[in-house]
mmCIF file with all atom_site columns, C-alpha atoms in Angstrom:
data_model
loop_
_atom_site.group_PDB
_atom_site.id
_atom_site.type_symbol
_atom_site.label_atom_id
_atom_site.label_alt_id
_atom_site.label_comp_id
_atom_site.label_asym_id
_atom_site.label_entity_id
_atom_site.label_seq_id
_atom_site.pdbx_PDB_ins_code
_atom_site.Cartn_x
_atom_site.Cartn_y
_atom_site.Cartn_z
_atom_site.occupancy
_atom_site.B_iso_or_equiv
_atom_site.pdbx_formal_charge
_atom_site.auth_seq_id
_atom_site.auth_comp_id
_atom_site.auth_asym_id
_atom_site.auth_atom_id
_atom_site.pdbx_PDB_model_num
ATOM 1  C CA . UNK M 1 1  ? 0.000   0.000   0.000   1.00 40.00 ? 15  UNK M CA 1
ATOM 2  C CA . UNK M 1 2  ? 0.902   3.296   -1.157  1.00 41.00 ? 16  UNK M CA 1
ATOM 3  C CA . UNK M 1 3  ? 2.002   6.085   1.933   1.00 41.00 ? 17  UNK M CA 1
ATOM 4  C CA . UNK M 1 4  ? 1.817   9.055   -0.512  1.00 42.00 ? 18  UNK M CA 1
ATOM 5  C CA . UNK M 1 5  ? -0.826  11.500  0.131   1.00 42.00 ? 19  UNK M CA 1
ATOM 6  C CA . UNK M 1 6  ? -3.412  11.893  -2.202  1.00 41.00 ? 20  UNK M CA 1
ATOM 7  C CA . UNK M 1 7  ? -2.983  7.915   -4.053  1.00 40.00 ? 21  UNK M CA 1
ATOM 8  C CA . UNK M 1 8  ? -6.166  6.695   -2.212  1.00 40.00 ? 22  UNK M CA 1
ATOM 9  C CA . UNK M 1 9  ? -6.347  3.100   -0.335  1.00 41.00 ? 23  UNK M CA 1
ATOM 10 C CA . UNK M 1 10 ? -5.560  -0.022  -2.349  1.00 40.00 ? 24  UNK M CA 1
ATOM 11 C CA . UNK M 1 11 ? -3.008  2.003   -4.384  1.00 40.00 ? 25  UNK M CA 1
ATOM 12 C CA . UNK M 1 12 ? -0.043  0.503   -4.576  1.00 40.00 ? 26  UNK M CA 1
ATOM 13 C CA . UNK M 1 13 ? 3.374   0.526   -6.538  1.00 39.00 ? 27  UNK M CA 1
ATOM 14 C CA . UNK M 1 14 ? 2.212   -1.660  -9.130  1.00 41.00 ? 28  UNK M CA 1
ATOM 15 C CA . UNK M 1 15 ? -1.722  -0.161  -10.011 1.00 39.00 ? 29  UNK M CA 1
ATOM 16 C CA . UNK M 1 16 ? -3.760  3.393   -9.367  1.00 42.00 ? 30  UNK M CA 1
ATOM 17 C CA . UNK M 1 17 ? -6.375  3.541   -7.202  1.00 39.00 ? 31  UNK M CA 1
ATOM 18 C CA . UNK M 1 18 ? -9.600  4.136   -8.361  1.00 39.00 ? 32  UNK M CA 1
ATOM 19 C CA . UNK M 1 19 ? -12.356 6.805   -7.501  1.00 36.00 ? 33  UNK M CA 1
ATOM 20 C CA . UNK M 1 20 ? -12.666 4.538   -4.308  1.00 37.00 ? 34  UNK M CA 1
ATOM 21 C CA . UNK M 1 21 ? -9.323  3.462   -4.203  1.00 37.00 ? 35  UNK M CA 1
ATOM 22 C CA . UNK M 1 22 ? -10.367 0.232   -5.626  1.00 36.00 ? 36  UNK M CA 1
ATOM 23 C CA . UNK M 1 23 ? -8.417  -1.015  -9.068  1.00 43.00 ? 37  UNK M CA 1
ATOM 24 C CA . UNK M 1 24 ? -8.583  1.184   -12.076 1.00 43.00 ? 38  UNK M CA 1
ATOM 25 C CA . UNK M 1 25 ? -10.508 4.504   -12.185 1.00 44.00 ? 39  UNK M CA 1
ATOM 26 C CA . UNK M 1 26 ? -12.625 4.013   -15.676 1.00 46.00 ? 40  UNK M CA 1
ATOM 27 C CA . UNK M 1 27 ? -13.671 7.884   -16.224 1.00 53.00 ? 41  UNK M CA 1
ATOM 28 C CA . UNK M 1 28 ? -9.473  8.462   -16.644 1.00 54.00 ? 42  UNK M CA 1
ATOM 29 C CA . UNK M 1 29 ? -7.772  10.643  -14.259 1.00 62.00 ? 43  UNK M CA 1
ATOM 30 C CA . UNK M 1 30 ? -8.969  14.081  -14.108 1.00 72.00 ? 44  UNK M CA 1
ATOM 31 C CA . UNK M 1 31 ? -6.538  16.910  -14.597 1.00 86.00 ? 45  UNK M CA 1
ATOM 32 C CA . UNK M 1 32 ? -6.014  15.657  -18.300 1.00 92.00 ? 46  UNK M CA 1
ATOM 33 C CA . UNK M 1 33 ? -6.083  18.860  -20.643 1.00 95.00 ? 47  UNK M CA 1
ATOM 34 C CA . UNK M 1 34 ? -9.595  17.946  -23.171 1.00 96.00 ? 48  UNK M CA 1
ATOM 35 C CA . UNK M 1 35 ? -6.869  18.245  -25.973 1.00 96.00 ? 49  UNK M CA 1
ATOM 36 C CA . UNK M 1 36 ? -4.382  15.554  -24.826 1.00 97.00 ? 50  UNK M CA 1
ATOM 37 C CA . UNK M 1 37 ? -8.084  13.025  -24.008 1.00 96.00 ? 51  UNK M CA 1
ATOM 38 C CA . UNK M 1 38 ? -9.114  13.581  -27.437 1.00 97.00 ? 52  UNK M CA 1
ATOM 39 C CA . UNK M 1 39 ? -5.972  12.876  -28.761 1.00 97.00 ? 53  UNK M CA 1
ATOM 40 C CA . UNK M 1 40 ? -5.618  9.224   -26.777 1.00 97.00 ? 54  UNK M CA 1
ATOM 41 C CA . UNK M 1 41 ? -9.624  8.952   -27.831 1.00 96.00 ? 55  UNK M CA 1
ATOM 42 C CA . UNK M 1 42 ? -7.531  8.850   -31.523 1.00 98.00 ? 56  UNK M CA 1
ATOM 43 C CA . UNK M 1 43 ? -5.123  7.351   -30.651 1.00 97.00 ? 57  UNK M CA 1
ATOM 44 C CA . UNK M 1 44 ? -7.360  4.531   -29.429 1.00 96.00 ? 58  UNK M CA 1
ATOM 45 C CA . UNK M 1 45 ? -9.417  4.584   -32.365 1.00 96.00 ? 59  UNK M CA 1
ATOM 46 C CA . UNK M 1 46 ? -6.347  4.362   -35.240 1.00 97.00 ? 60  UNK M CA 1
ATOM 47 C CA . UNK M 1 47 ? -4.949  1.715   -33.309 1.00 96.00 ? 61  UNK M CA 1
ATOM 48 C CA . UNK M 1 48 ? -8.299  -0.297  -33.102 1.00 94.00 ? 62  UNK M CA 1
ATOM 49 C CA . UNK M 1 49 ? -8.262  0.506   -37.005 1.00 95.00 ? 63  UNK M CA 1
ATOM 50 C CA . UNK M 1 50 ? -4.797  -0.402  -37.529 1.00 95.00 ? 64  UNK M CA 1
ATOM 51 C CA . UNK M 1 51 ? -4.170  2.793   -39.505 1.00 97.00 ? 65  UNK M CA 1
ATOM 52 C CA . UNK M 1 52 ? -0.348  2.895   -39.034 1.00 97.00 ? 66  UNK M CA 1
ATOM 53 C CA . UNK M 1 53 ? 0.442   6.356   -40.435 1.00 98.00 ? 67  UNK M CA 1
ATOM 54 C CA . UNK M 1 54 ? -2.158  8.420   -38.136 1.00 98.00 ? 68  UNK M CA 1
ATOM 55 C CA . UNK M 1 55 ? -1.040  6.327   -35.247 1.00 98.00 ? 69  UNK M CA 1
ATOM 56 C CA . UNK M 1 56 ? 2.258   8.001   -35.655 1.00 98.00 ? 70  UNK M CA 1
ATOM 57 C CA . UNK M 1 57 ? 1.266   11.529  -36.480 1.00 98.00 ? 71  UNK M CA 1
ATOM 58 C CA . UNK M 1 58 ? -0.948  11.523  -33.614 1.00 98.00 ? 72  UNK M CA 1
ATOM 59 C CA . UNK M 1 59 ? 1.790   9.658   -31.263 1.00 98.00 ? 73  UNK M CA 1
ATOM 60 C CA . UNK M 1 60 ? 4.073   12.628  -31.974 1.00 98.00 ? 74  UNK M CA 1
ATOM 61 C CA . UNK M 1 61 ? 1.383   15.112  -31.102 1.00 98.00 ? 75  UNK M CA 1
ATOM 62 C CA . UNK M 1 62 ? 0.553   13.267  -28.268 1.00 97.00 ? 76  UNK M CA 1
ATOM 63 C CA . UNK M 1 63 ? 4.542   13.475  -27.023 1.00 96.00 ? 77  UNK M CA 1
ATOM 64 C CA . UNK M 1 64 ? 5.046   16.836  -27.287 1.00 97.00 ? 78  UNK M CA 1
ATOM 65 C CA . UNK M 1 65 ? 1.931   17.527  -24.605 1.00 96.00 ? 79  UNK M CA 1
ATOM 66 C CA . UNK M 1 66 ? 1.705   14.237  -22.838 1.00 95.00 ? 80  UNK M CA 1
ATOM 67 C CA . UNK M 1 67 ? 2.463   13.883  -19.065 1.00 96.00 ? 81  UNK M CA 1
ATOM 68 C CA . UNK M 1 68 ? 2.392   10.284  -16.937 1.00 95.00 ? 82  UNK M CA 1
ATOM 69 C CA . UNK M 1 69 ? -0.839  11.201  -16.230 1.00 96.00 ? 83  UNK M CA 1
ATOM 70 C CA . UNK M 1 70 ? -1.825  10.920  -19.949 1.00 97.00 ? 84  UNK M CA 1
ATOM 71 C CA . UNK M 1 71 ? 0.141   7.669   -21.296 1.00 96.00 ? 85  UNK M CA 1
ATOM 72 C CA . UNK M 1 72 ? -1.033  5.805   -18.337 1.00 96.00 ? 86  UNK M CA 1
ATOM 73 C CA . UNK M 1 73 ? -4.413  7.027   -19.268 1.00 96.00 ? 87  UNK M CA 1
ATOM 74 C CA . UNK M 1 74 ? -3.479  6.251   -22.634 1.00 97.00 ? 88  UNK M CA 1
ATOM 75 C CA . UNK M 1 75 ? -2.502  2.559   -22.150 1.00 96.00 ? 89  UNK M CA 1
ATOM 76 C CA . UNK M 1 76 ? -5.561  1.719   -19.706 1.00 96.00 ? 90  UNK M CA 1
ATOM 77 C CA . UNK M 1 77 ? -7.620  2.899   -23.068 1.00 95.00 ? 91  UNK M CA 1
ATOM 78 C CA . UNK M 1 78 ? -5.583  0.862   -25.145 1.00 95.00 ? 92  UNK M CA 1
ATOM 79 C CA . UNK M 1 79 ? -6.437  -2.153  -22.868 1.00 93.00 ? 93  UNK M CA 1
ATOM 80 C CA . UNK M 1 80 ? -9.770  -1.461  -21.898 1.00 91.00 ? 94  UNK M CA 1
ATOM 81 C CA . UNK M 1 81 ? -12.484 -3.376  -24.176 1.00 78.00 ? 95  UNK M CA 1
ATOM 82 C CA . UNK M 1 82 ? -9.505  -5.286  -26.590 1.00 80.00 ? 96  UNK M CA 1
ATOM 83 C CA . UNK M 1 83 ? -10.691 -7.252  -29.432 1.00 72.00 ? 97  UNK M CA 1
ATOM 84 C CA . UNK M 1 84 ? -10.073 -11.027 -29.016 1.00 73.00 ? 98  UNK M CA 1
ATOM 85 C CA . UNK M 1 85 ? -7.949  -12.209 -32.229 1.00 77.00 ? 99  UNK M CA 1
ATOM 86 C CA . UNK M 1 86 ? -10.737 -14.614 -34.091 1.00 76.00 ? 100 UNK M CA 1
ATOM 87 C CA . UNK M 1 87 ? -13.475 -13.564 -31.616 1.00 68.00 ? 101 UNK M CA 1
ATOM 88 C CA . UNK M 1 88 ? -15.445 -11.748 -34.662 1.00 64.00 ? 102 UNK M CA 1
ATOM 89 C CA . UNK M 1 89 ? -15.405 -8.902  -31.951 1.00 56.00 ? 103 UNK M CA 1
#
């Protein structure tokens, strides 16, 4: 468990707490500028597309106004709601 002020119970080195302090906070940290989240939202969306090209432009956009805060936000979108390979999903 985490001692630093502000992480919420359950935190820990290895995952964020949620709004409870319980696993992963869904709604994405606050504090992330609308510009950066709508950036990962197209991020998420060229990836799930597989458009290679925009997933770079987009990358370098995102890495020249990305914090933590915003690629962990980035890779819990990236995770969240994954297609299963021969799934038809």
């Amino acid at each position: 468990m985490s001692t630093q002020p502000g992480s919420g119970a359950g935190a820990g080195r290895d995952r964020a707490a949620g709004s409870a302090g319980h696993g992963w906070a869904t709604a994405g940290p606050a504090g992330i500028d609308p510009y950066v989240r709508q950036l990962i939202d197209q991020i998420v969306q060229a990836v799930r597309d597989g458009d290679d090209p925009r997933i770079r432009d987009l990358l370098a956009r995102l890495a020249a106004v990305a914090d933590t805060n915003a690629l962990l936000h980035l890779r819990r979108q990236l995770y969240e709601d994954v297609p299963v390979p021969g799934s038809g999903r």
